[in-house]
């Protein structure tokens, strides 16, 4: 799968570990940065990774900041993005199955890196259930036109 990944300085180390794990799994990872632990602004990197997903240049996206909150709020401003801030494996599965999320956000200050990798792997292998969830996701999309 083609996956965009982005973080701020707080998420940099997690991002690097996630990128390595995803590449080991055979995914093609498009890293939009950041490239060090020097202080940056998370909306810049969240929006860059989100645009790749929204434009179809990546199938899914992964975001990391200190909490996962800032990057998910920023990514959700991009039309077509459903970014879920996830703190455990069940949320990762349900974000795909119920919400058809196309980006997953984790917090480096909240979630240990091994769990973050497990969360992202679960997210990527889970599938949207459709059925009763379809019209709910469509209603989310409809909100973008209002
Ligand atoms: C950066 O200090 C921190 O505010 C950021 O990584 C993130 O947690 C924001 O939501």
Short mmCIF file of N, CA and C and ligand atoms in Angstrom, two decimals:
data_model
loop_
_atom_site.label_atom_id
_atom_site.label_comp_id
_atom_site.label_asym_id
_atom_site.label_seq_id
_atom_site.Cartn_x
_atom_site.Cartn_y
_atom_site.Cartn_z
N UNK A 1 0.85 -1.19 0.00
CA UNK A 1 0.00 0.00 0.00
C UNK A 1 0.88 1.25 0.00
N UNK A 2 0.39 2.33 -0.64
CA UNK A 2 1.12 3.59 -0.64
C UNK A 2 0.61 4.43 0.54
N UNK A 3 1.51 4.84 1.41
CA UNK A 3 1.11 5.48 2.66
C UNK A 3 1.88 6.78 2.86
N UNK A 4 1.16 7.87 3.13
CA UNK A 4 1.84 9.11 3.49
C UNK A 4 2.05 9.13 5.00
N UNK A 5 3.15 9.75 5.43
CA UNK A 5 3.44 9.84 6.85
C UNK A 5 4.02 11.22 7.14
N UNK A 6 3.59 11.79 8.26
CA UNK A 6 4.09 13.11 8.63
C UNK A 6 4.04 13.28 10.14
N UNK A 7 4.92 14.13 10.64
CA UNK A 7 4.95 14.42 12.07
C UNK A 7 5.52 15.80 12.31
N UNK A 8 5.36 16.27 13.53
CA UNK A 8 6.13 17.43 13.97
C UNK A 8 7.35 16.93 14.74
N UNK A 9 8.06 17.86 15.38
CA UNK A 9 9.27 17.50 16.13
C UNK A 9 8.98 16.49 17.25
N UNK A 10 7.83 16.67 17.92
CA UNK A 10 7.49 15.78 19.04
C UNK A 10 7.24 14.35 18.56
N UNK A 11 6.79 14.23 17.32
CA UNK A 11 6.49 12.91 16.79
C UNK A 11 7.58 12.33 15.91
N UNK A 12 8.67 13.08 15.77
CA UNK A 12 9.70 12.68 14.79
C UNK A 12 10.22 11.25 15.02
N UNK A 13 10.60 10.95 16.25
CA UNK A 13 11.19 9.61 16.51
C UNK A 13 10.17 8.50 16.25
N UNK A 14 8.94 8.73 16.68
CA UNK A 14 7.89 7.73 16.39
C UNK A 14 7.71 7.59 14.88
N UNK A 15 7.71 8.72 14.19
CA UNK A 15 7.52 8.65 12.73
C UNK A 15 8.60 7.80 12.08
N UNK A 16 9.84 8.01 12.50
CA UNK A 16 10.93 7.25 11.90
C UNK A 16 10.76 5.75 12.17
N UNK A 17 10.36 5.40 13.39
CA UNK A 17 10.16 3.98 13.73
C UNK A 17 8.98 3.40 12.96
N UNK A 18 7.91 4.19 12.81
CA UNK A 18 6.75 3.73 12.06
C UNK A 18 7.09 3.55 10.59
N UNK A 19 7.84 4.50 10.05
CA UNK A 19 8.24 4.40 8.64
C UNK A 19 9.03 3.11 8.41
N UNK A 20 9.98 2.84 9.29
CA UNK A 20 10.80 1.63 9.17
C UNK A 20 9.91 0.37 9.22
N UNK A 21 9.00 0.33 10.17
CA UNK A 21 8.13 -0.85 10.32
C UNK A 21 7.26 -1.03 9.07
N UNK A 22 6.73 0.08 8.55
CA UNK A 22 5.85 -0.02 7.38
C UNK A 22 6.62 -0.44 6.15
N UNK A 23 7.84 0.05 6.02
CA UNK A 23 8.66 -0.36 4.87
C UNK A 23 9.03 -1.84 4.99
N UNK A 24 9.30 -2.28 6.20
CA UNK A 24 9.58 -3.72 6.42
C UNK A 24 8.37 -4.57 6.04
N UNK A 25 7.19 -4.00 6.24
CA UNK A 25 5.95 -4.72 5.89
C UNK A 25 5.68 -4.70 4.38
N UNK A 26 6.50 -3.95 3.64
CA UNK A 26 6.34 -3.93 2.19
C UNK A 26 5.56 -2.74 1.65
N UNK A 27 5.21 -1.78 2.51
CA UNK A 27 4.49 -0.60 2.05
C UNK A 27 5.45 0.41 1.41
N UNK A 28 4.91 1.21 0.51
CA UNK A 28 5.66 2.34 -0.05
C UNK A 28 5.29 3.58 0.77
N UNK A 29 6.25 4.13 1.48
CA UNK A 29 5.98 5.22 2.42
C UNK A 29 6.46 6.55 1.84
N UNK A 30 5.55 7.52 1.78
CA UNK A 30 5.91 8.88 1.34
C UNK A 30 6.01 9.74 2.59
N UNK A 31 7.23 10.11 2.94
CA UNK A 31 7.51 10.86 4.17
C UNK A 31 7.54 12.35 3.85
N UNK A 32 6.58 13.11 4.41
CA UNK A 32 6.53 14.56 4.15
C UNK A 32 7.29 15.34 5.21
N UNK A 33 7.96 14.65 6.13
CA UNK A 33 8.70 15.32 7.20
C UNK A 33 7.88 15.37 8.48
N UNK A 34 8.42 15.95 9.48
CA UNK A 34 9.63 16.72 9.58
C UNK A 34 10.85 15.80 9.59
N UNK A 35 12.02 16.40 9.48
CA UNK A 35 13.23 15.60 9.31
C UNK A 35 14.18 15.67 10.50
N UNK A 36 13.73 16.23 11.62
CA UNK A 36 14.59 16.30 12.82
C UNK A 36 13.71 16.62 14.02
N UNK A 37 14.34 16.77 15.16
CA UNK A 37 13.60 17.14 16.37
C UNK A 37 13.60 18.66 16.59
N UNK A 38 14.00 19.41 15.58
CA UNK A 38 13.91 20.87 15.68
C UNK A 38 12.44 21.30 15.63
N UNK A 39 12.10 22.29 16.40
CA UNK A 39 10.71 22.70 16.53
C UNK A 39 10.10 23.18 15.21
N UNK A 40 8.92 22.63 14.91
CA UNK A 40 8.17 23.00 13.70
C UNK A 40 6.69 23.13 14.08
N UNK A 41 5.85 23.47 13.11
CA UNK A 41 4.42 23.62 13.35
C UNK A 41 3.67 22.44 12.74
N UNK A 42 2.96 21.69 13.59
CA UNK A 42 2.34 20.44 13.12
C UNK A 42 1.33 20.61 11.98
N UNK A 43 0.60 21.76 11.85
CA UNK A 43 -0.34 21.82 10.71
C UNK A 43 0.34 21.71 9.35
N UNK A 44 1.58 22.16 9.26
CA UNK A 44 2.29 22.11 7.97
C UNK A 44 2.48 20.67 7.50
N UNK A 45 2.82 19.79 8.41
CA UNK A 45 3.13 18.40 8.05
C UNK A 45 1.86 17.55 7.98
N UNK A 46 0.92 17.85 8.87
CA UNK A 46 -0.36 17.12 8.82
C UNK A 46 -1.08 17.41 7.50
N UNK A 47 -1.07 18.67 7.08
CA UNK A 47 -1.79 19.02 5.84
C UNK A 47 -1.07 18.44 4.63
N UNK A 48 0.25 18.41 4.64
CA UNK A 48 0.99 17.84 3.50
C UNK A 48 0.69 16.35 3.34
N UNK A 49 0.69 15.62 4.44
CA UNK A 49 0.38 14.18 4.37
C UNK A 49 -1.08 13.96 3.99
N UNK A 50 -1.96 14.82 4.51
CA UNK A 50 -3.39 14.69 4.22
C UNK A 50 -3.69 14.97 2.75
N UNK A 51 -3.03 15.96 2.19
CA UNK A 51 -3.27 16.30 0.77
C UNK A 51 -2.92 15.13 -0.14
N UNK A 52 -1.87 14.39 0.21
CA UNK A 52 -1.50 13.22 -0.60
C UNK A 52 -2.62 12.19 -0.60
N UNK A 53 -3.26 12.02 0.55
CA UNK A 53 -4.39 11.08 0.63
C UNK A 53 -5.59 11.63 -0.12
N UNK A 54 -5.90 12.90 0.11
CA UNK A 54 -7.07 13.51 -0.52
C UNK A 54 -6.95 13.50 -2.04
N UNK A 55 -5.72 13.64 -2.54
CA UNK A 55 -5.49 13.68 -4.00
C UNK A 55 -5.31 12.28 -4.60
N UNK A 56 -5.38 11.24 -3.77
CA UNK A 56 -5.25 9.88 -4.27
C UNK A 56 -3.81 9.45 -4.54
N UNK A 57 -2.85 10.27 -4.08
CA UNK A 57 -1.44 9.91 -4.27
C UNK A 57 -0.96 8.94 -3.18
N UNK A 58 -1.73 8.83 -2.12
CA UNK A 58 -1.51 7.82 -1.08
C UNK A 58 -2.86 7.23 -0.72
N UNK A 59 -2.87 5.93 -0.39
CA UNK A 59 -4.15 5.29 -0.06
C UNK A 59 -4.57 5.58 1.38
N UNK A 60 -3.57 5.67 2.26
CA UNK A 60 -3.80 5.93 3.68
C UNK A 60 -2.71 6.86 4.18
N UNK A 61 -2.95 7.47 5.35
CA UNK A 61 -1.94 8.35 5.92
C UNK A 61 -1.75 8.11 7.41
N UNK A 62 -0.54 8.41 7.87
CA UNK A 62 -0.18 8.23 9.27
C UNK A 62 0.40 9.55 9.78
N UNK A 63 -0.06 9.98 10.95
CA UNK A 63 0.38 11.25 11.51
C UNK A 63 0.83 11.07 12.95
N UNK A 64 1.84 11.82 13.35
CA UNK A 64 2.30 11.79 14.74
C UNK A 64 2.60 13.21 15.20
N UNK A 65 2.11 13.57 16.39
CA UNK A 65 2.58 14.76 17.09
C UNK A 65 2.70 14.35 18.56
N UNK A 66 2.74 15.30 19.46
CA UNK A 66 2.90 14.93 20.87
C UNK A 66 1.72 14.11 21.37
N UNK A 67 0.52 14.56 21.03
CA UNK A 67 -0.69 13.90 21.51
C UNK A 67 -1.49 13.20 20.40
N UNK A 68 -1.21 13.53 19.17
CA UNK A 68 -2.05 13.09 18.06
C UNK A 68 -3.21 14.02 17.81
N UNK A 69 -3.44 14.95 18.73
CA UNK A 69 -4.61 15.82 18.63
C UNK A 69 -4.42 16.89 17.55
N UNK A 70 -3.32 17.61 17.63
CA UNK A 70 -3.11 18.71 16.68
C UNK A 70 -3.09 18.24 15.24
N UNK A 71 -2.35 17.15 14.99
CA UNK A 71 -2.26 16.67 13.60
C UNK A 71 -3.62 16.17 13.09
N UNK A 72 -4.40 15.55 13.96
CA UNK A 72 -5.71 15.05 13.49
C UNK A 72 -6.66 16.20 13.23
N UNK A 73 -6.66 17.21 14.09
CA UNK A 73 -7.52 18.39 13.86
C UNK A 73 -7.14 19.04 12.53
N UNK A 74 -5.85 19.21 12.31
CA UNK A 74 -5.39 19.87 11.07
C UNK A 74 -5.75 19.04 9.84
N UNK A 75 -5.49 17.75 9.89
CA UNK A 75 -5.75 16.89 8.73
C UNK A 75 -7.23 16.87 8.38
N UNK A 76 -8.08 16.91 9.39
CA UNK A 76 -9.52 16.86 9.14
C UNK A 76 -10.07 18.12 8.49
N UNK A 77 -9.24 19.15 8.37
CA UNK A 77 -9.65 20.36 7.63
C UNK A 77 -9.54 20.16 6.12
N UNK A 78 -8.82 19.11 5.71
CA UNK A 78 -8.64 18.86 4.28
C UNK A 78 -9.82 18.03 3.78
N UNK A 79 -10.44 18.50 2.71
CA UNK A 79 -11.64 17.84 2.16
C UNK A 79 -11.34 16.37 1.82
N UNK A 80 -12.20 15.49 2.28
CA UNK A 80 -12.05 14.07 1.97
C UNK A 80 -11.28 13.29 3.03
N UNK A 81 -10.73 14.01 4.01
CA UNK A 81 -9.94 13.33 5.04
C UNK A 81 -10.80 12.99 6.25
N UNK A 82 -10.63 11.75 6.71
CA UNK A 82 -11.21 11.32 7.98
C UNK A 82 -10.04 10.78 8.80
N UNK A 83 -9.48 11.65 9.62
CA UNK A 83 -8.32 11.27 10.43
C UNK A 83 -8.77 10.94 11.84
N UNK A 84 -8.37 9.78 12.34
CA UNK A 84 -8.76 9.33 13.67
C UNK A 84 -7.54 9.35 14.59
N UNK A 85 -7.70 10.03 15.72
CA UNK A 85 -6.64 10.01 16.74
C UNK A 85 -6.87 8.79 17.61
N UNK A 86 -5.93 7.88 17.61
CA UNK A 86 -6.14 6.54 18.14
C UNK A 86 -5.13 6.24 19.25
N UNK A 87 -5.63 5.66 20.36
CA UNK A 87 -4.73 5.34 21.47
C UNK A 87 -4.69 3.85 21.81
N UNK A 88 -5.48 3.05 21.13
CA UNK A 88 -5.36 1.60 21.37
C UNK A 88 -5.75 0.82 20.12
N UNK A 89 -5.50 -0.47 20.15
CA UNK A 89 -5.67 -1.30 18.96
C UNK A 89 -7.15 -1.42 18.56
N UNK A 90 -8.04 -1.47 19.56
CA UNK A 90 -9.46 -1.60 19.21
C UNK A 90 -9.96 -0.34 18.49
N UNK A 91 -9.50 0.82 18.96
CA UNK A 91 -9.88 2.07 18.27
C UNK A 91 -9.36 2.07 16.83
N UNK A 92 -8.17 1.52 16.64
CA UNK A 92 -7.59 1.47 15.28
C UNK A 92 -8.49 0.64 14.36
N UNK A 93 -8.93 -0.50 14.85
CA UNK A 93 -9.80 -1.39 14.05
C UNK A 93 -11.14 -0.70 13.79
N UNK A 94 -11.72 -0.11 14.83
CA UNK A 94 -13.05 0.50 14.67
C UNK A 94 -13.01 1.77 13.83
N UNK A 95 -11.90 2.47 13.85
CA UNK A 95 -11.77 3.67 13.00
C UNK A 95 -11.89 3.31 11.53
N UNK A 96 -11.40 2.14 11.17
CA UNK A 96 -11.56 1.66 9.78
C UNK A 96 -12.95 1.06 9.58
N UNK A 97 -13.35 0.14 10.48
CA UNK A 97 -14.59 -0.61 10.26
C UNK A 97 -15.82 0.29 10.29
N UNK A 98 -15.88 1.23 11.23
CA UNK A 98 -17.08 2.05 11.40
C UNK A 98 -16.98 3.41 10.72
N UNK A 99 -15.80 4.01 10.74
CA UNK A 99 -15.66 5.40 10.29
C UNK A 99 -14.99 5.53 8.93
N UNK A 100 -14.52 4.43 8.40
CA UNK A 100 -13.78 4.46 7.13
C UNK A 100 -12.69 5.53 7.16
N UNK A 101 -12.02 5.64 8.31
CA UNK A 101 -10.94 6.63 8.44
C UNK A 101 -9.86 6.34 7.41
N UNK A 102 -9.32 7.42 6.83
CA UNK A 102 -8.24 7.23 5.86
C UNK A 102 -6.89 7.75 6.37
N UNK A 103 -6.91 8.26 7.61
CA UNK A 103 -5.64 8.61 8.25
C UNK A 103 -5.72 8.21 9.73
N UNK A 104 -4.60 7.79 10.27
CA UNK A 104 -4.54 7.46 11.69
C UNK A 104 -3.48 8.35 12.33
N UNK A 105 -3.85 8.92 13.49
CA UNK A 105 -2.92 9.78 14.22
C UNK A 105 -2.61 9.14 15.56
N UNK A 106 -1.34 9.23 15.96
CA UNK A 106 -0.94 8.74 17.29
C UNK A 106 -0.12 9.83 17.98
N UNK A 107 -0.11 9.76 19.31
CA UNK A 107 0.62 10.74 20.11
C UNK A 107 1.88 10.12 20.68
N UNK A 108 3.01 10.73 20.35
CA UNK A 108 4.28 10.18 20.82
C UNK A 108 4.45 10.32 22.32
N UNK A 109 3.77 11.31 22.90
CA UNK A 109 3.87 11.50 24.36
C UNK A 109 2.82 10.68 25.10
N UNK A 110 1.96 10.02 24.35
CA UNK A 110 0.85 9.26 24.94
C UNK A 110 1.05 7.76 24.75
N UNK A 111 1.52 7.38 23.57
CA UNK A 111 1.54 5.98 23.16
C UNK A 111 2.98 5.51 22.93
N UNK A 112 3.43 4.49 23.67
CA UNK A 112 4.78 3.95 23.44
C UNK A 112 4.92 3.48 21.99
N UNK A 113 6.15 3.54 21.48
CA UNK A 113 6.36 3.32 20.05
C UNK A 113 5.93 1.91 19.61
N UNK A 114 6.15 0.90 20.44
CA UNK A 114 5.76 -0.46 20.05
C UNK A 114 4.24 -0.55 19.87
N UNK A 115 3.50 0.10 20.77
CA UNK A 115 2.04 0.11 20.64
C UNK A 115 1.62 0.94 19.43
N UNK A 116 2.31 2.03 19.19
CA UNK A 116 1.98 2.86 18.01
C UNK A 116 2.13 2.04 16.73
N UNK A 117 3.15 1.23 16.66
CA UNK A 117 3.35 0.37 15.47
C UNK A 117 2.20 -0.63 15.36
N UNK A 118 1.82 -1.21 16.50
CA UNK A 118 0.70 -2.18 16.49
C UNK A 118 -0.59 -1.49 16.06
N UNK A 119 -0.80 -0.28 16.54
CA UNK A 119 -2.00 0.49 16.17
C UNK A 119 -2.03 0.74 14.66
N UNK A 120 -0.91 1.19 14.12
CA UNK A 120 -0.89 1.52 12.68
C UNK A 120 -1.05 0.25 11.84
N UNK A 121 -0.41 -0.83 12.25
CA UNK A 121 -0.56 -2.09 11.49
C UNK A 121 -2.01 -2.56 11.52
N UNK A 122 -2.65 -2.47 12.67
CA UNK A 122 -4.06 -2.88 12.78
C UNK A 122 -4.94 -2.00 11.91
N UNK A 123 -4.70 -0.70 11.96
CA UNK A 123 -5.46 0.25 11.14
C UNK A 123 -5.36 -0.12 9.67
N UNK A 124 -4.17 -0.40 9.21
CA UNK A 124 -3.95 -0.65 7.77
C UNK A 124 -4.54 -1.97 7.31
N UNK A 125 -4.61 -2.94 8.19
CA UNK A 125 -5.15 -4.24 7.75
C UNK A 125 -6.67 -4.36 7.95
N UNK A 126 -7.26 -3.41 8.66
CA UNK A 126 -8.71 -3.46 8.90
C UNK A 126 -9.44 -2.83 7.72
N UNK A 127 -10.69 -3.26 7.54
CA UNK A 127 -11.46 -2.78 6.39
C UNK A 127 -12.79 -2.17 6.82
N UNK A 128 -13.26 -1.23 6.03
CA UNK A 128 -14.56 -0.61 6.30
C UNK A 128 -15.66 -1.67 6.20
N UNK A 129 -16.56 -1.69 7.19
CA UNK A 129 -17.63 -2.69 7.22
C UNK A 129 -18.75 -2.37 6.26
N UNK A 130 -18.90 -1.10 5.87
CA UNK A 130 -20.02 -0.72 5.01
C UNK A 130 -21.34 -0.84 5.75
N UNK A 131 -22.39 -1.32 5.05
CA UNK A 131 -23.70 -1.52 5.68
C UNK A 131 -24.21 -0.24 6.32
N UNK A 132 -24.66 -0.36 7.58
CA UNK A 132 -25.27 0.79 8.25
C UNK A 132 -24.31 1.95 8.43
N UNK A 133 -23.01 1.67 8.34
CA UNK A 133 -22.02 2.74 8.54
C UNK A 133 -21.87 3.62 7.30
N UNK A 134 -22.31 3.12 6.16
CA UNK A 134 -22.08 3.86 4.91
C UNK A 134 -22.78 5.21 4.92
N UNK A 135 -24.06 5.22 5.30
CA UNK A 135 -24.79 6.50 5.24
C UNK A 135 -24.25 7.48 6.30
N UNK A 136 -23.69 6.95 7.37
CA UNK A 136 -23.14 7.84 8.41
C UNK A 136 -21.87 8.52 7.90
N UNK A 137 -21.05 7.73 7.22
CA UNK A 137 -19.83 8.32 6.65
C UNK A 137 -20.20 9.31 5.55
N UNK A 138 -21.23 8.97 4.76
CA UNK A 138 -21.70 9.91 3.73
C UNK A 138 -22.18 11.21 4.36
N UNK A 139 -22.83 11.10 5.52
CA UNK A 139 -23.31 12.32 6.20
C UNK A 139 -22.14 13.17 6.69
N UNK A 140 -21.04 12.53 7.06
CA UNK A 140 -19.82 13.30 7.42
C UNK A 140 -19.35 14.06 6.19
N UNK A 141 -19.30 13.36 5.06
CA UNK A 141 -18.84 14.01 3.83
C UNK A 141 -19.76 15.16 3.44
N UNK A 142 -21.06 14.98 3.64
CA UNK A 142 -22.02 16.04 3.31
C UNK A 142 -21.75 17.32 4.12
N UNK A 143 -21.23 17.16 5.32
CA UNK A 143 -20.97 18.32 6.17
C UNK A 143 -19.94 19.26 5.53
N UNK A 144 -19.08 18.70 4.68
CA UNK A 144 -18.04 19.52 4.05
C UNK A 144 -18.63 20.56 3.10
N UNK A 145 -19.82 20.27 2.56
CA UNK A 145 -20.41 21.21 1.61
C UNK A 145 -21.19 22.33 2.30
N UNK A 146 -21.38 22.22 3.61
CA UNK A 146 -22.23 23.19 4.30
C UNK A 146 -21.47 24.46 4.68
C1 LIG B 1 4.26 20.34 20.34
O1 LIG B 1 4.86 20.77 21.52
C2 LIG B 1 2.86 19.80 20.62
O2 LIG B 1 2.02 20.85 20.93
C3 LIG B 1 2.36 19.02 19.44
O3 LIG B 1 3.24 17.99 19.16
C4 LIG B 1 1.01 18.36 19.58
O4 LIG B 1 0.94 17.58 20.74
C5 LIG B 1 -0.17 19.21 19.40
O5 LIG B 1 -1.32 18.73 19.38
#
